[in-house]
mmCIF file of C-alpha atoms in Angstrom:
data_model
loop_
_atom_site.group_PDB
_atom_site.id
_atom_site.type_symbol
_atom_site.label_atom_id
_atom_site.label_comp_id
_atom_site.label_asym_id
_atom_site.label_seq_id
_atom_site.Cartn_x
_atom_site.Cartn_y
_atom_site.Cartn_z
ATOM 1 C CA UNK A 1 -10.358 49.676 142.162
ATOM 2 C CA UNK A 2 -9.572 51.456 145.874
ATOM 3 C CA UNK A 3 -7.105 49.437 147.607
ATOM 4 C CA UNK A 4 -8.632 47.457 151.374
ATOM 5 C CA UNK A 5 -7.287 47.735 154.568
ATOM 6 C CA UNK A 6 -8.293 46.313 157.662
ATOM 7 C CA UNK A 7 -8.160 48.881 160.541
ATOM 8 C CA UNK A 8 -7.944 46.453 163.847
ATOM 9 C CA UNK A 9 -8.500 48.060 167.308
ATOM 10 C CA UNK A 10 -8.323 47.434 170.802
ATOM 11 C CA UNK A 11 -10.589 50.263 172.361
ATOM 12 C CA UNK A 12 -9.532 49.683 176.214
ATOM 13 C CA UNK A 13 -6.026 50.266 175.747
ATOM 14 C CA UNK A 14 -4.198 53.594 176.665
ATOM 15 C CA UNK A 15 -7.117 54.896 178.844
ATOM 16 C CA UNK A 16 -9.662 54.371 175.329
ATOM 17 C CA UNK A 17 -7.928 57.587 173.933
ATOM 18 C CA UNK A 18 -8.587 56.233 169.720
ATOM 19 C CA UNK A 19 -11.769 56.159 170.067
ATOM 20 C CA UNK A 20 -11.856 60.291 169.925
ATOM 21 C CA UNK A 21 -9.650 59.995 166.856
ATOM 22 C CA UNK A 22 -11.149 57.587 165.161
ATOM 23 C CA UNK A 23 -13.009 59.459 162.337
ATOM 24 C CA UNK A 24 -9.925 61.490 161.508
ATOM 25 C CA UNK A 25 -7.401 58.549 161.545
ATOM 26 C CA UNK A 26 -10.386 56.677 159.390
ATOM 27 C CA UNK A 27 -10.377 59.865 157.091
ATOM 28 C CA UNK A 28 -6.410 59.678 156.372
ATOM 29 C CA UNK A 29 -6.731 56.030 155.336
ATOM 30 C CA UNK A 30 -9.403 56.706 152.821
ATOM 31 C CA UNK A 31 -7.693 60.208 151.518
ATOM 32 C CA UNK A 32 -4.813 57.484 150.562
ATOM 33 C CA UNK A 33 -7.001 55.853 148.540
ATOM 34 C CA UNK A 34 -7.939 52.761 150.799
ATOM 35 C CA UNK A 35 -10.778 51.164 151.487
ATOM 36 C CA UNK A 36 -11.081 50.931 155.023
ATOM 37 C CA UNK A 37 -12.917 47.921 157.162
ATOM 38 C CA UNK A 38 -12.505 49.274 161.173
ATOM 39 C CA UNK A 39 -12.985 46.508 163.610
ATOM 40 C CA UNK A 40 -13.093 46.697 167.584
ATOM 41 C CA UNK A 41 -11.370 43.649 169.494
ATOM 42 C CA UNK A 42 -14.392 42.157 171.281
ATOM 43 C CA UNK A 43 -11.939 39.978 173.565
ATOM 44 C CA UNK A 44 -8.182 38.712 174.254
ATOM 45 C CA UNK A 45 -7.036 36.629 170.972
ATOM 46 C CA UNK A 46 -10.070 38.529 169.080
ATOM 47 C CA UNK A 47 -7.392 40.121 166.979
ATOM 48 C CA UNK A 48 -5.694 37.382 166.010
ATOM 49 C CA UNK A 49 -8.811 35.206 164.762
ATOM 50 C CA UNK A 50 -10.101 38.421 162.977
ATOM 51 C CA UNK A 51 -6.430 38.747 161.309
ATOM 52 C CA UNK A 52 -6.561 35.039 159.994
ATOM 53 C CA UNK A 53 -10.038 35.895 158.818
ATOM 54 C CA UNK A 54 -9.253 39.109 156.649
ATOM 55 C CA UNK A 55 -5.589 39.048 155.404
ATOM 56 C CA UNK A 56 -6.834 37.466 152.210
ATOM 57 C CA UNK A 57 -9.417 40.558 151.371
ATOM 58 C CA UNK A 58 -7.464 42.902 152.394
ATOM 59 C CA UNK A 59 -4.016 44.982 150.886
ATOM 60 C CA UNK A 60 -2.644 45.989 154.463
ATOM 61 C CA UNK A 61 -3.465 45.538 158.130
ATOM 62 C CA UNK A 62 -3.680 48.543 160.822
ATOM 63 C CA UNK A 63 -3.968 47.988 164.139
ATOM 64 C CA UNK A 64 -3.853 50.246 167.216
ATOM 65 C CA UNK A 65 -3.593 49.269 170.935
ATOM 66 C CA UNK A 66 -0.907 47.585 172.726
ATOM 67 C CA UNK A 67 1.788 45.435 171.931
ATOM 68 C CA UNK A 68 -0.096 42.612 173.184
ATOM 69 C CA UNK A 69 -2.034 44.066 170.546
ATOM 70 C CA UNK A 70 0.115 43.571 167.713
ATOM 71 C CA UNK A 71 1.608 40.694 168.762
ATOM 72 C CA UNK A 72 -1.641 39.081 167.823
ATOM 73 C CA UNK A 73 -2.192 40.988 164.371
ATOM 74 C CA UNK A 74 1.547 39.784 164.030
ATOM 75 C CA UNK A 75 1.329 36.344 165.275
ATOM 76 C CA UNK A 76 -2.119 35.551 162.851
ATOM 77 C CA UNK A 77 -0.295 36.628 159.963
ATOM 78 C CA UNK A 78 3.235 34.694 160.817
ATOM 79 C CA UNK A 79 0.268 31.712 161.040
ATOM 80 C CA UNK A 80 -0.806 32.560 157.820
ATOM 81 C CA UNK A 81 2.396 32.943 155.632
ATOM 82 C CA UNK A 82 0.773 35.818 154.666
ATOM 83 C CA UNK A 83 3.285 38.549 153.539
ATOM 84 C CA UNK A 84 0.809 41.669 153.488
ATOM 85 C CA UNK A 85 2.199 44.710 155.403
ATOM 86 C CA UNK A 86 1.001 46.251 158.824
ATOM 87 C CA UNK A 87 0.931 49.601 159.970
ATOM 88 C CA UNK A 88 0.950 50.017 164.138
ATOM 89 C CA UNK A 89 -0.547 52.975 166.192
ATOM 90 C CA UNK A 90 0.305 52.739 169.252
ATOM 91 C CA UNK A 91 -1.992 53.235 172.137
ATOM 92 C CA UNK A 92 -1.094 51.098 174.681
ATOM 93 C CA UNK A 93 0.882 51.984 178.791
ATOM 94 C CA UNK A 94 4.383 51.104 177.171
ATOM 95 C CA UNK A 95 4.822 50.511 173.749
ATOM 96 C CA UNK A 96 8.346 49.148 174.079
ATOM 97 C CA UNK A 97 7.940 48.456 170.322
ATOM 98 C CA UNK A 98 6.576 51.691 169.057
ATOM 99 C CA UNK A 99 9.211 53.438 170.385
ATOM 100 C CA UNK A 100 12.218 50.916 168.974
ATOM 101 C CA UNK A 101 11.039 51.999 165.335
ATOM 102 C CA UNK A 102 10.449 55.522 166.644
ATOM 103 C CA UNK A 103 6.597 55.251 165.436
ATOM 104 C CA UNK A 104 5.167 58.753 166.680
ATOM 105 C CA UNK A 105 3.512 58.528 169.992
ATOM 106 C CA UNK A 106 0.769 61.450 168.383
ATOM 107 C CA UNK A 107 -2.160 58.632 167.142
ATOM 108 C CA UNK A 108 -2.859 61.137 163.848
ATOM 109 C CA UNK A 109 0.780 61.437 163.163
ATOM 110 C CA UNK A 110 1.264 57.751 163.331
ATOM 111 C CA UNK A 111 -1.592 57.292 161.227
ATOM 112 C CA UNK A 112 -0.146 59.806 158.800
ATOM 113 C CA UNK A 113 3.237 57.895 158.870
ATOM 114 C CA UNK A 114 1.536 54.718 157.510
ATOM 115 C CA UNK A 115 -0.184 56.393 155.144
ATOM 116 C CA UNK A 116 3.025 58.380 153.686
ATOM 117 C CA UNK A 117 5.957 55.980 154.749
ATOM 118 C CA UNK A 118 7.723 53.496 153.258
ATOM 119 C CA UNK A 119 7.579 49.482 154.213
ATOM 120 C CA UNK A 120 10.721 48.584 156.419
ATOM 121 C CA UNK A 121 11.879 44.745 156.844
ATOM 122 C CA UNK A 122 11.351 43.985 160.710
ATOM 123 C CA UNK A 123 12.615 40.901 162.681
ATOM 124 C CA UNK A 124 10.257 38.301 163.904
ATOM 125 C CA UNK A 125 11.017 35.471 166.446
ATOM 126 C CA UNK A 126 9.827 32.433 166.500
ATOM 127 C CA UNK A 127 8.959 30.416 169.623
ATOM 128 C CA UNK A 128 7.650 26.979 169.048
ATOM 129 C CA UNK A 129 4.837 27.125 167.388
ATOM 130 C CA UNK A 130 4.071 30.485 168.313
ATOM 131 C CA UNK A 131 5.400 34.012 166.918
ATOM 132 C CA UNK A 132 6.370 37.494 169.047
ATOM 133 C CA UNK A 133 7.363 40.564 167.992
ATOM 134 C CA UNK A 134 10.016 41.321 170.312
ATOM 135 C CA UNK A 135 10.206 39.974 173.211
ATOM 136 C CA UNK A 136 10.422 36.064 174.639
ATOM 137 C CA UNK A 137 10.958 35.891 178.592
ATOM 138 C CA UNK A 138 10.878 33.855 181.556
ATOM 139 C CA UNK A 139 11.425 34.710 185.455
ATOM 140 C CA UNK A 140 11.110 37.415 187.832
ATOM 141 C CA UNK A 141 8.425 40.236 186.912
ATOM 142 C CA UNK A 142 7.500 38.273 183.522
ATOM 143 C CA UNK A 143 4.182 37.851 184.717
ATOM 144 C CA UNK A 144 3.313 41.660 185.705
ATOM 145 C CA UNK A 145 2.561 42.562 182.168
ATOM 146 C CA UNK A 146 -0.428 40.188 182.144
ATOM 147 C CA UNK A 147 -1.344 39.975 185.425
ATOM 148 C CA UNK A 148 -1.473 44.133 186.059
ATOM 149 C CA UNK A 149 -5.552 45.104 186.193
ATOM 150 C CA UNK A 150 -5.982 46.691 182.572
ATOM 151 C CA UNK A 151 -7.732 49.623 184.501
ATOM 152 C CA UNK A 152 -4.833 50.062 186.932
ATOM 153 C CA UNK A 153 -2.569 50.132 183.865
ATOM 154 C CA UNK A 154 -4.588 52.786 182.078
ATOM 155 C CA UNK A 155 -4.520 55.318 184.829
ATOM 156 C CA UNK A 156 -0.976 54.604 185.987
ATOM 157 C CA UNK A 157 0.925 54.137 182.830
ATOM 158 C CA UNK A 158 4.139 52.785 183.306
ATOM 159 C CA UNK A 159 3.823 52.876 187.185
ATOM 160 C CA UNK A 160 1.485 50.656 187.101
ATOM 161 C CA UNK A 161 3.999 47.931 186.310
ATOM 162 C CA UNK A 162 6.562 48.840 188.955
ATOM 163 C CA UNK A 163 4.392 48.511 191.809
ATOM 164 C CA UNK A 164 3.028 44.981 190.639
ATOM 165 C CA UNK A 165 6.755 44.106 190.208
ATOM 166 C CA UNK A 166 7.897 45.262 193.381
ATOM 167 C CA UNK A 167 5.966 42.722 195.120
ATOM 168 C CA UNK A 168 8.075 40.355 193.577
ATOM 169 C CA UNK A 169 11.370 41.125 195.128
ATOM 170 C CA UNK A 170 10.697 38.878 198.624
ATOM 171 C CA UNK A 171 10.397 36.022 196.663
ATOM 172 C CA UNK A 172 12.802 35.416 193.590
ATOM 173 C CA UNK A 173 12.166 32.097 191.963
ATOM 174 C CA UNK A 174 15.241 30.799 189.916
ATOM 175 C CA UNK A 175 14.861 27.913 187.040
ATOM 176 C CA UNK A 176 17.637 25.693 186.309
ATOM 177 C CA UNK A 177 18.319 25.683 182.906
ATOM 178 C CA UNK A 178 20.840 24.509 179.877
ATOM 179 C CA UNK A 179 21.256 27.246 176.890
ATOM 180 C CA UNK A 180 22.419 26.404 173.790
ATOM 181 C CA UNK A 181 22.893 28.932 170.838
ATOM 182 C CA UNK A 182 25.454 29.306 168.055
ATOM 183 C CA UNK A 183 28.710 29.687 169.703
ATOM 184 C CA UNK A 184 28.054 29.280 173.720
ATOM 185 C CA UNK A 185 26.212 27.080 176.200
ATOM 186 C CA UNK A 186 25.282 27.473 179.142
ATOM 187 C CA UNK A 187 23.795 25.609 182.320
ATOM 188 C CA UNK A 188 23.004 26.581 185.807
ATOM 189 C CA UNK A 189 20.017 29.044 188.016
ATOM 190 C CA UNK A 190 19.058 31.311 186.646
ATOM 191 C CA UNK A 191 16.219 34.452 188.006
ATOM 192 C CA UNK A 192 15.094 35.922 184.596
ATOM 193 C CA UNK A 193 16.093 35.601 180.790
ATOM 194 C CA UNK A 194 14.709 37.556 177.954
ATOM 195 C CA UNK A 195 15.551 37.353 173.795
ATOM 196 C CA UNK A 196 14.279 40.126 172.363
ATOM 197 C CA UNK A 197 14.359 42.619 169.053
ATOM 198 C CA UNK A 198 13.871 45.959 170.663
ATOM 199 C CA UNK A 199 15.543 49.085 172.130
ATOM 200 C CA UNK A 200 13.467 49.479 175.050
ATOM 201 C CA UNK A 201 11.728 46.965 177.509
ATOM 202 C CA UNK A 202 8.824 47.681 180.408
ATOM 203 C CA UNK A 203 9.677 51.341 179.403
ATOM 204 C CA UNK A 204 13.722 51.557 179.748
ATOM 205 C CA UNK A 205 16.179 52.273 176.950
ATOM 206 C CA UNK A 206 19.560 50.153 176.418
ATOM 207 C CA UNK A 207 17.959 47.959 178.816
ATOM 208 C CA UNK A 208 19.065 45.133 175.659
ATOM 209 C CA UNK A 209 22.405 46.689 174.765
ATOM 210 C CA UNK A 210 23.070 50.281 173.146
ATOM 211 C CA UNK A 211 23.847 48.355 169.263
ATOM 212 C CA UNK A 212 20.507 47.015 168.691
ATOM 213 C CA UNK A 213 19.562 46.168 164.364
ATOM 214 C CA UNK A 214 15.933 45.274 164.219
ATOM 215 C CA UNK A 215 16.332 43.545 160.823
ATOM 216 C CA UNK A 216 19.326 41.851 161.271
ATOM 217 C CA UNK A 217 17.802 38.905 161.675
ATOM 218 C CA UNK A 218 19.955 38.461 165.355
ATOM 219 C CA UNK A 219 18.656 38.412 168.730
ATOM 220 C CA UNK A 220 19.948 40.268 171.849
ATOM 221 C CA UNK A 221 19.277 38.192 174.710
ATOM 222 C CA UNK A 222 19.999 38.270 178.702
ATOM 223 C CA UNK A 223 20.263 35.832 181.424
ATOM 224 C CA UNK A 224 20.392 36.703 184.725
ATOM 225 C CA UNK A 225 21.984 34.281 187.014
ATOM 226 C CA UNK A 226 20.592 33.235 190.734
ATOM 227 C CA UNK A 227 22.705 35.685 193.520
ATOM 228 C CA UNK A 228 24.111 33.886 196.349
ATOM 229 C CA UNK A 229 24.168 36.976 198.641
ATOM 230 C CA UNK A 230 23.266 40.726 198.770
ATOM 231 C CA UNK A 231 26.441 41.338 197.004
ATOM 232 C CA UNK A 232 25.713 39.930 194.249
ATOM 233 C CA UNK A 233 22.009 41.122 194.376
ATOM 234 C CA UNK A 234 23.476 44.562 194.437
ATOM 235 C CA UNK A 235 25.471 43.589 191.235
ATOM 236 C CA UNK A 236 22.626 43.033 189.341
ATOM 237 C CA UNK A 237 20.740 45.612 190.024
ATOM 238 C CA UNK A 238 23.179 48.251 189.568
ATOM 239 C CA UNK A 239 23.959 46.871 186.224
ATOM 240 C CA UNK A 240 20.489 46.797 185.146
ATOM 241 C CA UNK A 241 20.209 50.344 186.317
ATOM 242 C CA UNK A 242 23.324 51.625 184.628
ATOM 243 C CA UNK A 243 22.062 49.315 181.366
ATOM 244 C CA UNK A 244 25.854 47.977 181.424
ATOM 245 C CA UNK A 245 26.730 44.216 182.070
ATOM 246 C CA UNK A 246 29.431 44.788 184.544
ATOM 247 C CA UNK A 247 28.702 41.423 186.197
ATOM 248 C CA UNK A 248 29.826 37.454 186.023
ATOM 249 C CA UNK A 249 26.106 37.476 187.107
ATOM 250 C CA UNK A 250 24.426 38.604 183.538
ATOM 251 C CA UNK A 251 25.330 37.148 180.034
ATOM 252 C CA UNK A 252 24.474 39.401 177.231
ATOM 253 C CA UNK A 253 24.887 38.260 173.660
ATOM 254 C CA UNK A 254 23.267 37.830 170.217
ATOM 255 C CA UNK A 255 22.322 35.111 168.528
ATOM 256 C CA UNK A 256 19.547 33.991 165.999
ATOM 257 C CA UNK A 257 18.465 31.304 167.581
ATOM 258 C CA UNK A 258 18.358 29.934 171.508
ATOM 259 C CA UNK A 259 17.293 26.756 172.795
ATOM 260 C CA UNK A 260 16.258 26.698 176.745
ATOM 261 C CA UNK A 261 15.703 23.405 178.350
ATOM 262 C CA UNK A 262 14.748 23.250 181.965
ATOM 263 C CA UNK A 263 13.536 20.018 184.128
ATOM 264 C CA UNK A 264 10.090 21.952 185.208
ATOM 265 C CA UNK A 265 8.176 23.516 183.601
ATOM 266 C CA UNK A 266 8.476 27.672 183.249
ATOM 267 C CA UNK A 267 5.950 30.292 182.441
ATOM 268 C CA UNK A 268 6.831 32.391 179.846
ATOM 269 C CA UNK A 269 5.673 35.933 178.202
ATOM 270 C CA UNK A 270 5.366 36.436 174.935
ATOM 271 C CA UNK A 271 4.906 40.349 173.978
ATOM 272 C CA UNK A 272 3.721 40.934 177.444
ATOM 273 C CA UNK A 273 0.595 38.219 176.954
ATOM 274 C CA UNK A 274 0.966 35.196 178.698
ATOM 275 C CA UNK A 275 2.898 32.384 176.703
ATOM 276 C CA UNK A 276 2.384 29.308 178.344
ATOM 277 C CA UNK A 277 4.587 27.084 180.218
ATOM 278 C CA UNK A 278 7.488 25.086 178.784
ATOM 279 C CA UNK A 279 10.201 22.681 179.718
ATOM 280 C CA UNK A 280 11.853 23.232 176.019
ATOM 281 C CA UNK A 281 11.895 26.169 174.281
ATOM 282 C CA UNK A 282 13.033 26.767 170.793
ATOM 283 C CA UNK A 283 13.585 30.329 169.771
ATOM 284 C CA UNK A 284 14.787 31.148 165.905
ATOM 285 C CA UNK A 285 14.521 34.602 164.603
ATOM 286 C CA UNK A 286 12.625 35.092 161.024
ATOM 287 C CA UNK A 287 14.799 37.943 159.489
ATOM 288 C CA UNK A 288 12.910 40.635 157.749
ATOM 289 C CA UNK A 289 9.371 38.589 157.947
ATOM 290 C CA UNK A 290 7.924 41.739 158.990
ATOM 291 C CA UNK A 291 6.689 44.706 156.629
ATOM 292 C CA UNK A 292 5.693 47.436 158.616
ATOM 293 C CA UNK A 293 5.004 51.333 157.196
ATOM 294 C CA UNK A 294 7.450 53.703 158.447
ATOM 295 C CA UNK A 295 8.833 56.873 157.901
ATOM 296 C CA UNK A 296 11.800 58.573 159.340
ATOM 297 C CA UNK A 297 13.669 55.446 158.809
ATOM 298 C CA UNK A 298 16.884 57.042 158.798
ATOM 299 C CA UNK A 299 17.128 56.990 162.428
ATOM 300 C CA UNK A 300 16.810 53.027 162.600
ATOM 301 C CA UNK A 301 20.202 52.764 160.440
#
């Protein structure tokens, strides 16, 4: 009896490039003996509904797109305690995820890398009631992800998300918040925090730290703190550009789980999708609860 898998696709996302591949990434699923059911997302959260609705009939999930993307195929099976693996093709403007696991950027070879790899024990965080794959933030430029036209995003690629952010620099909102996690806390303004289980974010390496374990079941997070003057603007900003925390103004550390109370209520992103807004947050990260088909995973270690 041929194994089932459930090939889930977003078919706006990296300029609608899959859609010319289709038949031969189809084709290497079936040559590895799998049954394959190919589905086109229809609208935002379609994935996630169609995820719930599947993972019981199927052996393993696909999905290409985003990481919006997979942070629903992700999020619906976190939702259903369902333990079936995944296999990701990315197709998406960033893919800061894709490229953390070193997941080809080549949509054949990636599909070729599911169907030959081996299943690798990924982190997953937990925010509330909701699930992301690997990133959690709040504050300045955590809205250009979902806000950026999906058009302008497919013809400008990364770019695309600089200029939306740039608008953002004349007016810096700050959040006062207390952080508590395992061995610190932590109270006052703060511009921008993100906890996340990836090497790269919005496109830049080390931007988390240069030691980052995907299954280690420990989050990197950063907090940057409101700047009082230019100085300390400048501070930031060359820190973040040199990817080293040479600053009182940034705390970097890891922990496996955060709590993040603030008296109003913050937006938050969640994968780059919008996560709602929140006065308490409480983030724990599931170690391993991922299986995701890999090869080359050498290079994680």
């Amino acid at each position: 009896m041929a194994k089932k898998l459930f090939f889930l696709y977003n078919p706006r996302a990296g300029k609608g490039l899959l859609k010319t591949k289709l038949a031969d990434i189809v084709d290497i699923f079936v040559k590895a003996g799998y049954e394959t059911i190919v589905y086109p997302t229809q609208a935002k959260g379609d994935g996630y509904e169609r995820v719930i609705e599947y993972e019981s009939q199927v052996d393993m999930v696909v999905c290409s797109g985003g990481d919006g993307t997979l942070d629903e195929v992700v999020s619906g099976l976190m939702a259903c305690g369902s333990q079936i693996p995944i296999g990701y093709i990315p197709a998406g403007s960033t893919n800061d995820f894709a490229n953390s696991l070193f997941i080809p950027k080549d949509m054949i070879k990636a599909a070729e890398a599911i169907a030959q790899g081996d299943i690798y024990r990924c982190d997953v965080g937990r925010f509330n009631d909701d699930s992301f794959v690997y990133i959690a933030a709040f504050g300045l430029f955590t809205d250009v992800a979902y806000e950026t036209n999906q058009d302008l995003k497919n013809i400008l690629g990364h770019v695309a998300y600089v200029l939306e952010g740039v608008k953002r620099l004349l007016d810096i909102k700050s959040y006062h918040c207390e952080i508590q996690a395992e061995d610190r806390e932590l109270e006052g303004d703060f511009i921008y925090g993100m906890i996340t289980n990836s090497r790269s974010v919005g496109g830049f390496k080390h931007l988390t730290g240069k030691n980052v374990d995907m299954n280690d079941g420990l989050f990197e997070v950063t907090l940057i703190r409101k700047p009082k003057n230019p100085l300390e603007m400048n501070e930031i900003i060359t820190s973040l550009l040199m990817a080293e925390d040479r600053t009182d103004m940034i705390h970097s550390f890891k922990a496996s789980k955060i709590v993040i109370i603030s008296p109003e209520s913050m937006p938050w992103t969640l994968d780059g999708e919008y996560g709602g807004v929140h006065r308490q947050v409480i983030i724990e990260n599931q170690k391993q609860a991922m299986r995701i088909f890999l090869t080359g995973q050498k290079r994680l270690l």
